[in-house]
PDB file of C-alpha atoms and ligand atoms in Angstrom:
ATOM      1  CA  UNK A 193      20.586 -36.333  16.181  1.00  0.00           C
ATOM      2  CA  UNK A 194      24.134 -36.746  15.072  1.00  0.00           C
ATOM      3  CA  UNK A 195      25.169 -40.563  14.738  1.00  0.00           C
ATOM      4  CA  UNK A 196      27.181 -41.763  17.803  1.00  0.00           C
ATOM      5  CA  UNK A 197      27.438 -45.478  17.098  1.00  0.00           C
ATOM      6  CA  UNK A 198      27.212 -48.443  14.659  1.00  0.00           C
ATOM      7  CA  UNK A 199      25.709 -51.529  15.998  1.00  0.00           C
ATOM      8  CA  UNK A 200      26.728 -54.565  13.994  1.00  0.00           C
ATOM      9  CA  UNK A 201      25.060 -58.036  13.255  1.00  0.00           C
ATOM     10  CA  UNK A 202      27.365 -60.986  13.455  1.00  0.00           C
ATOM     11  CA  UNK A 203      25.966 -63.834  11.386  1.00  0.00           C
ATOM     12  CA  UNK A 204      26.007 -62.971   7.799  1.00  0.00           C
ATOM     13  CA  UNK A 205      27.129 -59.303   8.222  1.00  0.00           C
ATOM     14  CA  UNK A 206      30.486 -59.317   9.943  1.00  0.00           C
ATOM     15  CA  UNK A 207      31.349 -62.507   8.003  1.00  0.00           C
ATOM     16  CA  UNK A 208      29.305 -65.447   5.816  1.00  0.00           C
ATOM     17  CA  UNK A 209      29.106 -67.567   8.832  1.00  0.00           C
ATOM     18  CA  UNK A 210      25.912 -69.029   7.722  1.00  0.00           C
ATOM     19  CA  UNK A 211      26.695 -70.943   4.452  1.00  0.00           C
ATOM     20  CA  UNK A 212      30.463 -71.750   5.232  1.00  0.00           C
ATOM     21  CA  UNK A 213      30.205 -71.689   9.340  1.00  0.00           C
ATOM     22  CA  UNK A 214      27.164 -72.823  10.941  1.00  0.00           C
ATOM     23  CA  UNK A 215      25.656 -74.955   7.975  1.00  0.00           C
ATOM     24  CA  UNK A 216      28.819 -77.152   7.728  1.00  0.00           C
ATOM     25  CA  UNK A 217      29.080 -77.373  11.529  1.00  0.00           C
ATOM     26  CA  UNK A 218      25.660 -78.681  11.913  1.00  0.00           C
ATOM     27  CA  UNK A 219      26.175 -81.185   8.867  1.00  0.00           C
ATOM     28  CA  UNK A 220      29.407 -82.374  10.898  1.00  0.00           C
ATOM     29  CA  UNK A 221      27.481 -82.729  13.882  1.00  0.00           C
ATOM     30  CA  UNK A 222      24.925 -84.767  12.223  1.00  0.00           C
ATOM     31  CA  UNK A 223      27.475 -87.069  10.717  1.00  0.00           C
ATOM     32  CA  UNK A 224      29.252 -87.558  13.997  1.00  0.00           C
ATOM     33  CA  UNK A 225      25.831 -88.595  15.446  1.00  0.00           C
ATOM     34  CA  UNK A 226      25.391 -91.272  12.626  1.00  0.00           C
ATOM     35  CA  UNK A 227      22.410 -89.324  11.206  1.00  0.00           C
ATOM     36  CA  UNK A 228      21.965 -89.486   7.699  1.00  0.00           C
ATOM     37  CA  UNK A 229      20.912 -85.788   7.482  1.00  0.00           C
ATOM     38  CA  UNK A 230      22.593 -83.073   5.179  1.00  0.00           C
ATOM     39  CA  UNK A 231      21.630 -79.540   4.989  1.00  0.00           C
ATOM     40  CA  UNK A 232      22.602 -78.447   1.640  1.00  0.00           C
ATOM     41  CA  UNK A 233      22.970 -74.732   0.468  1.00  0.00           C
ATOM     42  CA  UNK A 234      19.339 -74.464  -0.755  1.00  0.00           C
ATOM     43  CA  UNK A 235      17.715 -76.248   2.166  1.00  0.00           C
ATOM     44  CA  UNK A 236      19.909 -74.329   4.961  1.00  0.00           C
ATOM     45  CA  UNK A 237      18.312 -70.811   2.989  1.00  0.00           C
ATOM     46  CA  UNK A 238      14.844 -72.130   3.729  1.00  0.00           C
ATOM     47  CA  UNK A 239      15.511 -73.024   7.466  1.00  0.00           C
ATOM     48  CA  UNK A 240      17.035 -69.566   7.950  1.00  0.00           C
ATOM     49  CA  UNK A 241      13.765 -68.168   8.262  1.00  0.00           C
ATOM     50  CA  UNK A 242      13.999 -69.586  11.917  1.00  0.00           C
ATOM     51  CA  UNK A 243      16.313 -67.303  13.900  1.00  0.00           C
ATOM     52  CA  UNK A 244      18.480 -69.179  16.273  1.00  0.00           C
ATOM     53  CA  UNK A 245      20.329 -72.261  15.431  1.00  0.00           C
ATOM     54  CA  UNK A 246      18.715 -74.348  18.127  1.00  0.00           C
ATOM     55  CA  UNK A 247      15.249 -73.345  17.238  1.00  0.00           C
ATOM     56  CA  UNK A 248      16.228 -73.906  13.527  1.00  0.00           C
ATOM     57  CA  UNK A 249      17.286 -77.369  14.531  1.00  0.00           C
ATOM     58  CA  UNK A 250      14.418 -78.096  16.746  1.00  0.00           C
ATOM     59  CA  UNK A 251      11.705 -76.954  13.817  1.00  0.00           C
ATOM     60  CA  UNK A 252      13.641 -79.510  11.331  1.00  0.00           C
ATOM     61  CA  UNK A 253      13.485 -82.316  13.925  1.00  0.00           C
ATOM     62  CA  UNK A 254       9.782 -81.822  14.453  1.00  0.00           C
ATOM     63  CA  UNK A 255       9.157 -82.292  11.010  1.00  0.00           C
ATOM     64  CA  UNK A 256      10.732 -85.705  11.220  1.00  0.00           C
ATOM     65  CA  UNK A 257       9.091 -88.922  12.468  1.00  0.00           C
ATOM     66  CA  UNK A 258      10.364 -91.325  14.708  1.00  0.00           C
ATOM     67  CA  UNK A 259      10.687 -89.654  18.458  1.00  0.00           C
ATOM     68  CA  UNK A 260       9.873 -91.360  21.472  1.00  0.00           C
ATOM     69  CA  UNK A 261       8.741 -88.155  22.967  1.00  0.00           C
ATOM     70  CA  UNK A 262       8.928 -84.540  22.911  1.00  0.00           C
ATOM     71  CA  UNK A 263      11.571 -84.962  25.858  1.00  0.00           C
ATOM     72  CA  UNK A 264      13.603 -87.456  23.537  1.00  0.00           C
ATOM     73  CA  UNK A 265      13.740 -84.880  20.407  1.00  0.00           C
ATOM     74  CA  UNK A 266      14.725 -81.844  22.651  1.00  0.00           C
ATOM     75  CA  UNK A 267      17.652 -83.801  24.172  1.00  0.00           C
ATOM     76  CA  UNK A 268      18.667 -84.570  20.960  1.00  0.00           C
ATOM     77  CA  UNK A 269      18.260 -81.050  19.790  1.00  0.00           C
ATOM     78  CA  UNK A 270      20.306 -79.915  22.602  1.00  0.00           C
ATOM     79  CA  UNK A 271      22.909 -82.357  22.128  1.00  0.00           C
ATOM     80  CA  UNK A 272      23.373 -81.675  18.465  1.00  0.00           C
ATOM     81  CA  UNK A 273      23.312 -77.998  18.682  1.00  0.00           C
ATOM     82  CA  UNK A 274      26.136 -78.231  21.126  1.00  0.00           C
ATOM     83  CA  UNK A 275      28.273 -80.719  19.122  1.00  0.00           C
ATOM     84  CA  UNK A 276      27.697 -77.936  16.205  1.00  0.00           C
ATOM     85  CA  UNK A 277      29.221 -75.158  18.249  1.00  0.00           C
ATOM     86  CA  UNK A 278      32.228 -76.961  18.678  1.00  0.00           C
ATOM     87  CA  UNK A 279      32.488 -77.624  15.250  1.00  0.00           C
ATOM     88  CA  UNK A 280      31.784 -74.141  14.471  1.00  0.00           C
ATOM     89  CA  UNK A 281      34.419 -73.033  16.735  1.00  0.00           C
ATOM     90  CA  UNK A 282      37.136 -75.305  14.774  1.00  0.00           C
ATOM     91  CA  UNK A 283      35.919 -74.001  11.529  1.00  0.00           C
ATOM     92  CA  UNK A 284      36.448 -69.955  12.840  1.00  0.00           C
ATOM     93  CA  UNK A 285      40.036 -71.044  14.243  1.00  0.00           C
ATOM     94  CA  UNK A 286      40.797 -72.778  10.974  1.00  0.00           C
ATOM     95  CA  UNK A 287      39.856 -69.398   9.051  1.00  0.00           C
ATOM     96  CA  UNK A 288      37.016 -70.723   7.104  1.00  0.00           C
ATOM     97  CA  UNK A 289      35.083 -67.663   7.484  1.00  0.00           C
ATOM     98  CA  UNK A 290      37.104 -64.240   6.304  1.00  0.00           C
ATOM     99  CA  UNK A 291      35.282 -60.995   7.375  1.00  0.00           C
ATOM    100  CA  UNK A 292      33.003 -59.740   4.764  1.00  0.00           C
ATOM    101  CA  UNK A 293      34.389 -56.691   2.248  1.00  0.00           C
ATOM    102  CA  UNK A 294      34.738 -53.312   4.046  1.00  0.00           C
ATOM    103  CA  UNK A 295      34.321 -54.514   7.705  1.00  0.00           C
ATOM    104  CA  UNK A 296      37.754 -53.992   8.966  1.00  0.00           C
ATOM    105  CA  UNK A 297      37.889 -50.803   7.050  1.00  0.00           C
ATOM    106  CA  UNK A 298      34.659 -49.175   8.501  1.00  0.00           C
ATOM    107  CA  UNK A 299      35.397 -50.634  11.997  1.00  0.00           C
ATOM    108  CA  UNK A 300      38.646 -48.688  12.153  1.00  0.00           C
ATOM    109  CA  UNK A 301      37.065 -45.516  10.460  1.00  0.00           C
ATOM    110  CA  UNK A 302      34.630 -45.149  12.893  1.00  0.00           C
ATOM    111  CA  UNK A 303      36.693 -46.012  15.804  1.00  0.00           C
ATOM    112  CA  UNK A 304      38.962 -43.234  14.771  1.00  0.00           C
ATOM    113  CA  UNK A 305      36.140 -41.169  14.499  1.00  0.00           C
ATOM    114  CA  UNK A 306      35.135 -41.302  17.955  1.00  0.00           C
ATOM    115  CA  UNK A 307      31.904 -43.521  17.294  1.00  0.00           C
ATOM    116  CA  UNK A 308      30.829 -46.229  19.942  1.00  0.00           C
ATOM    117  CA  UNK A 309      30.856 -49.849  18.143  1.00  0.00           C
ATOM    118  CA  UNK A 310      28.646 -52.404  19.154  1.00  0.00           C
ATOM    119  CA  UNK A 311      27.270 -55.900  18.272  1.00  0.00           C
ATOM    120  CA  UNK A 312      23.731 -57.020  18.542  1.00  0.00           C
ATOM    121  CA  UNK A 313      23.031 -60.671  17.374  1.00  0.00           C
ATOM    122  CA  UNK A 314      20.959 -63.707  18.081  1.00  0.00           C
ATOM    123  CA  UNK A 315      23.810 -66.313  18.412  1.00  0.00           C
ATOM    124  CA  UNK A 316      25.774 -67.175  21.892  1.00  0.00           C
ATOM    125  CA  UNK A 317      28.402 -65.275  23.493  1.00  0.00           C
ATOM    126  CA  UNK A 318      30.929 -67.934  22.601  1.00  0.00           C
ATOM    127  CA  UNK A 319      30.201 -68.031  19.075  1.00  0.00           C
ATOM    128  CA  UNK A 320      30.760 -64.047  18.940  1.00  0.00           C
ATOM    129  CA  UNK A 321      33.963 -64.363  20.877  1.00  0.00           C
ATOM    130  CA  UNK A 322      35.620 -67.069  18.548  1.00  0.00           C
ATOM    131  CA  UNK A 323      34.350 -64.706  15.584  1.00  0.00           C
ATOM    132  CA  UNK A 324      36.355 -61.448  17.335  1.00  0.00           C
ATOM    133  CA  UNK A 325      39.224 -63.529  18.011  1.00  0.00           C
ATOM    134  CA  UNK A 326      39.427 -65.493  14.437  1.00  0.00           C
ATOM    135  CA  UNK A 327      37.961 -63.170  12.008  1.00  0.00           C
ATOM    136  CA  UNK A 328      38.749 -59.856  12.866  1.00  0.00           C
ATOM    137  CA  UNK A 329      42.370 -58.398  12.428  1.00  0.00           C
ATOM    138  CA  UNK A 330      44.021 -58.226  16.135  1.00  0.00           C
ATOM    139  CA  UNK A 331      43.777 -54.291  16.389  1.00  0.00           C
ATOM    140  CA  UNK A 332      39.879 -54.727  16.012  1.00  0.00           C
ATOM    141  CA  UNK A 333      39.283 -57.684  18.703  1.00  0.00           C
ATOM    142  CA  UNK A 334      38.510 -55.361  21.623  1.00  0.00           C
ATOM    143  CA  UNK A 335      36.565 -52.601  19.568  1.00  0.00           C
ATOM    144  CA  UNK A 336      33.340 -53.381  20.687  1.00  0.00           C
ATOM    145  CA  UNK A 337      31.968 -51.378  23.739  1.00  0.00           C
ATOM    146  CA  UNK A 338      28.657 -53.575  23.981  1.00  0.00           C
ATOM    147  CA  UNK A 339      28.057 -57.107  22.864  1.00  0.00           C
ATOM    148  CA  UNK A 340      24.459 -58.134  22.929  1.00  0.00           C
ATOM    149  CA  UNK A 341      24.119 -61.846  22.305  1.00  0.00           C
ATOM    150  CA  UNK A 342      21.535 -64.720  22.795  1.00  0.00           C
ATOM    151  CA  UNK A 343      22.549 -64.586  26.538  1.00  0.00           C
ATOM    152  CA  UNK A 344      21.384 -60.912  27.027  1.00  0.00           C
ATOM    153  CA  UNK A 345      18.371 -61.119  24.814  1.00  0.00           C
ATOM    154  CA  UNK A 346      17.052 -64.929  24.811  1.00  0.00           C
ATOM    155  CA  UNK A 347      13.988 -63.727  22.659  1.00  0.00           C
ATOM    156  CA  UNK A 348      15.680 -63.293  19.286  1.00  0.00           C
ATOM    157  CA  UNK A 349      15.302 -61.281  16.382  1.00  0.00           C
ATOM    158  CA  UNK A 350      13.139 -60.078  14.686  1.00  0.00           C
ATOM    159  CA  UNK A 351      12.132 -59.083  18.339  1.00  0.00           C
ATOM    160  CA  UNK A 352      13.864 -55.587  19.140  1.00  0.00           C
ATOM    161  CA  UNK A 353      15.214 -57.033  22.425  1.00  0.00           C
ATOM    162  CA  UNK A 354      19.039 -57.517  21.724  1.00  0.00           C
ATOM    163  CA  UNK A 355      18.932 -53.951  20.326  1.00  0.00           C
ATOM    164  CA  UNK A 356      17.073 -52.331  23.446  1.00  0.00           C
ATOM    165  CA  UNK A 357      19.830 -54.001  25.485  1.00  0.00           C
ATOM    166  CA  UNK A 358      22.546 -52.790  23.335  1.00  0.00           C
ATOM    167  CA  UNK A 359      21.356 -49.194  23.220  1.00  0.00           C
ATOM    168  CA  UNK A 360      20.611 -49.214  27.013  1.00  0.00           C
ATOM    169  CA  UNK A 361      24.557 -50.364  27.790  1.00  0.00           C
ATOM    170  CA  UNK A 362      25.727 -47.731  25.397  1.00  0.00           C
ATOM    171  CA  UNK A 363      23.413 -44.994  27.218  1.00  0.00           C
ATOM    172  CA  UNK A 364      21.883 -43.833  23.566  1.00  0.00           C
ATOM    173  CA  UNK A 365      18.879 -43.065  22.169  1.00  0.00           C
ATOM    174  CA  UNK A 366      17.824 -45.134  18.861  1.00  0.00           C
ATOM    175  CA  UNK A 367      17.795 -42.284  16.875  1.00  0.00           C
ATOM    176  CA  UNK A 368      21.960 -41.767  17.572  1.00  0.00           C
ATOM    177  CA  UNK A 369      22.899 -45.125  16.295  1.00  0.00           C
ATOM    178  CA  UNK A 370      23.070 -47.141  13.294  1.00  0.00           C
ATOM    179  CA  UNK A 371      22.421 -51.015  12.748  1.00  0.00           C
ATOM    180  CA  UNK A 372      24.255 -52.957  10.185  1.00  0.00           C
ATOM    181  CA  UNK A 373      22.371 -56.277   9.327  1.00  0.00           C
ATOM    182  CA  UNK A 374      22.313 -58.709   6.542  1.00  0.00           C
ATOM    183  CA  UNK A 375      18.709 -60.118   6.895  1.00  0.00           C
ATOM    184  CA  UNK A 376      15.063 -59.220   7.104  1.00  0.00           C
ATOM    185  CA  UNK A 377      14.729 -60.678  10.585  1.00  0.00           C
ATOM    186  CA  UNK A 378      17.734 -58.226  11.639  1.00  0.00           C
ATOM    187  CA  UNK A 379      16.289 -55.430   9.930  1.00  0.00           C
ATOM    188  CA  UNK A 380      12.678 -55.664  11.635  1.00  0.00           C
ATOM    189  CA  UNK A 381      14.650 -55.920  14.717  1.00  0.00           C
ATOM    190  CA  UNK A 382      16.567 -52.849  14.514  1.00  0.00           C
ATOM    191  CA  UNK A 383      13.563 -51.061  12.949  1.00  0.00           C
ATOM    192  CA  UNK A 384      11.206 -52.227  15.869  1.00  0.00           C
ATOM    193  CA  UNK A 385      13.664 -50.895  18.298  1.00  0.00           C
ATOM    194  CA  UNK A 386      13.449 -47.481  16.162  1.00  0.00           C
ATOM    195  CA  UNK A 387      16.946 -47.778  14.936  1.00  0.00           C
ATOM    196  CA  UNK A 388      17.959 -46.807  11.034  1.00  0.00           C
ATOM    197  CA  UNK A 389      19.747 -49.839   9.275  1.00  0.00           C
ATOM    198  CA  UNK A 390      22.003 -50.565   6.731  1.00  0.00           C
ATOM    199  CA  UNK A 391      21.650 -53.641   4.907  1.00  0.00           C
ATOM    200  CA  UNK A 392      24.651 -55.667   3.270  1.00  0.00           C
ATOM    201  CA  UNK A 393      22.726 -58.886   1.413  1.00  0.00           C
ATOM    202  CA  UNK A 394      24.592 -62.020   0.929  1.00  0.00           C
ATOM    203  CA  UNK A 395      23.328 -64.965  -1.218  1.00  0.00           C
ATOM    204  CA  UNK A 396      20.780 -65.812   1.226  1.00  0.00           C
ATOM    205  CA  UNK A 397      19.041 -62.453   1.858  1.00  0.00           C
ATOM    206  CA  UNK A 398      19.569 -60.981  -1.355  1.00  0.00           C
ATOM    207  CA  UNK A 399      15.856 -61.616  -2.417  1.00  0.00           C
ATOM    208  CA  UNK A 400      14.422 -60.268   0.754  1.00  0.00           C
ATOM    209  CA  UNK A 401      12.138 -57.094   0.803  1.00  0.00           C
ATOM    210  CA  UNK A 402      14.446 -54.577   2.750  1.00  0.00           C
ATOM    211  CA  UNK A 403      11.635 -51.760   2.576  1.00  0.00           C
ATOM    212  CA  UNK A 404      12.425 -49.665   5.507  1.00  0.00           C
ATOM    213  CA  UNK A 405      16.176 -49.888   5.377  1.00  0.00           C
ATOM    214  CA  UNK A 406      18.215 -46.848   5.129  1.00  0.00           C
ATOM    215  CA  UNK A 407      20.264 -48.399   2.495  1.00  0.00           C
ATOM    216  CA  UNK A 408      20.681 -51.722   0.985  1.00  0.00           C
ATOM    217  CA  UNK A 409      23.933 -52.821  -0.650  1.00  0.00           C
ATOM    218  CA  UNK A 410      25.948 -56.034  -1.942  1.00  0.00           C
ATOM    219  CA  UNK A 411      28.555 -55.407   0.785  1.00  0.00           C
ATOM    220  CA  UNK A 412      30.309 -52.451   2.346  1.00  0.00           C
ATOM    221  CA  UNK A 413      32.987 -52.532  -0.733  1.00  0.00           C
ATOM    222  CA  UNK A 414      36.662 -51.894  -1.079  1.00  0.00           C
ATOM    223  CA  UNK A 415      38.206 -49.393  -2.854  1.00  0.00           C
ATOM    224  CA  UNK A 416      39.306 -52.000  -5.270  1.00  0.00           C
ATOM    225  CA  UNK A 417      36.185 -53.859  -5.294  1.00  0.00           C
ATOM    226  CA  UNK A 418      33.145 -51.136  -5.025  1.00  0.00           C
ATOM    227  CA  UNK A 419      29.585 -52.288  -3.623  1.00  0.00           C
ATOM    228  CA  UNK A 420      26.448 -52.560  -5.627  1.00  0.00           C
ATOM    229  CA  UNK A 421      24.353 -49.881  -3.833  1.00  0.00           C
ATOM    230  CA  UNK A 422      20.847 -51.016  -4.549  1.00  0.00           C
ATOM    231  CA  UNK A 423      18.933 -48.623  -2.668  1.00  0.00           C
ATOM    232  CA  UNK A 424      19.936 -45.403  -0.657  1.00  0.00           C
ATOM    233  CA  UNK A 425      18.697 -42.049   0.097  1.00  0.00           C
ATOM    234  CA  UNK A 426      20.988 -41.128  -3.223  1.00  0.00           C
ATOM    235  CA  UNK A 427      19.532 -43.885  -5.197  1.00  0.00           C
ATOM    236  CA  UNK A 428      21.474 -46.943  -6.645  1.00  0.00           C
ATOM    237  CA  UNK A 429      24.813 -47.057  -7.696  1.00  0.00           C
ATOM    238  CA  UNK A 430      28.256 -48.362  -7.039  1.00  0.00           C
ATOM    239  CA  UNK A 431      30.507 -47.200  -4.133  1.00  0.00           C
ATOM    240  CA  UNK A 432      32.629 -47.621  -1.244  1.00  0.00           C
ATOM    241  CA  UNK A 433      30.355 -47.307   1.996  1.00  0.00           C
ATOM    242  CA  UNK A 434      32.646 -45.498   3.988  1.00  0.00           C
ATOM    243  CA  UNK A 435      31.657 -43.459   7.395  1.00  0.00           C
ATOM    244  CA  UNK A 436      31.287 -39.984   5.320  1.00  0.00           C
ATOM    245  CA  UNK A 437      28.491 -41.655   3.190  1.00  0.00           C
ATOM    246  CA  UNK A 438      26.705 -43.271   6.136  1.00  0.00           C
ATOM    247  CA  UNK A 439      26.614 -39.920   8.039  1.00  0.00           C
ATOM    248  CA  UNK A 440      25.101 -38.346   5.182  1.00  0.00           C
ATOM    249  CA  UNK A 441      22.518 -40.792   4.525  1.00  0.00           C
ATOM    250  CA  UNK A 442      21.828 -40.990   8.077  1.00  0.00           C
ATOM    251  CA  UNK A 443      21.517 -37.260   8.310  1.00  0.00           C
ATOM    252  CA  UNK A 444      19.334 -37.215   5.343  1.00  0.00           C
ATOM    253  CA  UNK A 445      16.827 -39.765   7.017  1.00  0.00           C
ATOM    254  CA  UNK A 446      16.872 -38.146  10.444  1.00  0.00           C
ATOM    255  CA  UNK A 447      16.217 -34.772   8.511  1.00  0.00           C
ATOM    256  CA  UNK A 448      12.958 -36.029   7.352  1.00  0.00           C
ATOM    257  CA  UNK A 449      13.736 -36.975   4.031  1.00  0.00           C
ATOM    258  CA  UNK A 450      12.629 -40.281   2.516  1.00  0.00           C
ATOM    259  CA  UNK A 451      14.921 -42.952   4.417  1.00  0.00           C
ATOM    260  CA  UNK A 452      13.229 -45.862   2.716  1.00  0.00           C
ATOM    261  CA  UNK A 453      16.132 -46.826   0.231  1.00  0.00           C
ATOM    262  CA  UNK A 454      14.540 -49.812  -0.493  1.00  0.00           C
ATOM    263  CA  UNK A 455      15.703 -51.629  -3.980  1.00  0.00           C
ATOM    264  CA  UNK A 456      13.801 -50.182  -7.116  1.00  0.00           C
TER     265      UNK A 456
HETATM  266  C1  XBP B 240      21.850 -65.511  13.197  1.00  0.00           C
HETATM  267  C2  XBP B 240      21.378 -66.743  13.907  1.00  0.00           C
HETATM  268  C3  XBP B 240      22.115 -67.585  14.735  1.00  0.00           C
HETATM  269  C4  XBP B 240      22.953 -68.525  13.853  1.00  0.00           C
HETATM  270  C5  XBP B 240      23.255 -69.993  14.505  1.00  0.00           C
HETATM  271  O1  XBP B 240      22.208 -64.756  14.077  1.00  0.00           O
HETATM  272  O2  XBP B 240      19.951 -66.769  13.406  1.00  0.00           O
HETATM  273  O3  XBP B 240      21.153 -68.351  15.317  1.00  0.00           O
HETATM  274  O4  XBP B 240      22.221 -69.066  12.515  1.00  0.00           O
HETATM  275  O5  XBP B 240      23.778 -69.542  15.691  1.00  0.00           O
HETATM  276  P1  XBP B 240      22.607 -63.091  13.771  1.00  0.00           P
HETATM  277  P2  XBP B 240      23.186 -70.169  17.104  1.00  0.00           P
HETATM  278  O6  XBP B 240      21.410 -62.387  14.378  1.00  0.00           O
HETATM  279  O7  XBP B 240      23.971 -62.745  14.139  1.00  0.00           O
HETATM  280  O8  XBP B 240      22.477 -62.724  12.289  1.00  0.00           O
HETATM  281  O9  XBP B 240      23.429 -71.715  16.636  1.00  0.00           O
HETATM  282  O10 XBP B 240      24.220 -69.897  18.273  1.00  0.00           O
HETATM  283  O11 XBP B 240      21.864 -69.544  17.296  1.00  0.00           O
HETATM  284 MG1   MG B 241      22.596 -61.641  10.198  1.00  0.00          MG
END
């Protein structure tokens, strides 16, 4: 089947929003609430195993003593998560999180070639809208034909729900789309929906096992800063991941050749 759509994850894929955005925003919310909590980069990396900011915070809170009741803790989590999102919106508006290399280039190329573009994320619609407005160049703000977020799929990655919703909205089969993800939870979600996935790792996810990915790379790369391709149907190498290369990898995988492309 020909490739008809690219479906992009948000956090860690379109921009490094975890380290420079959500983590910083959580810490600001903690300080504002007079809590002595601080999530450094290493601790946040461990907490990222739990998908969903509210779920992540609840997990952290559950490990701390002193809650009067479960309801008391849940109220604190809801309040802190809301405050975190307000700080996150401010960080987006301040330009704290630029788009990752190659994102704008690939979005423009795919749009010009007539591919459908979509988003599949665990975060909220508000956070996605803020990111599209402040991180992507203005000509790309409306490029997505479908945006699947926590509102459309409350059961979060690694569950495939958000990808099912996006495919349904696009009216496409799983075999006609490619997901771009940054994490194991994201890869699992795409694969469980039957969608091939290209993984662009970041500092938090580079040590994860991406067996089953179509390809794994350090980023999409730019002509003046090619990506390190850690695994692909062509093997490892360096290069700029453009639509032509993606379409070739996709065709190789769907033709039945080994799509694993996991790092060797
Ligand atoms: C990654 C997530 C999100 C963010 C925080 O989502 O797990 O939960 O860390 O956002 P993605 P919220 O699927 O885009 O990689 O606080 O809104 O959950
Ligand atoms: Mg992600």
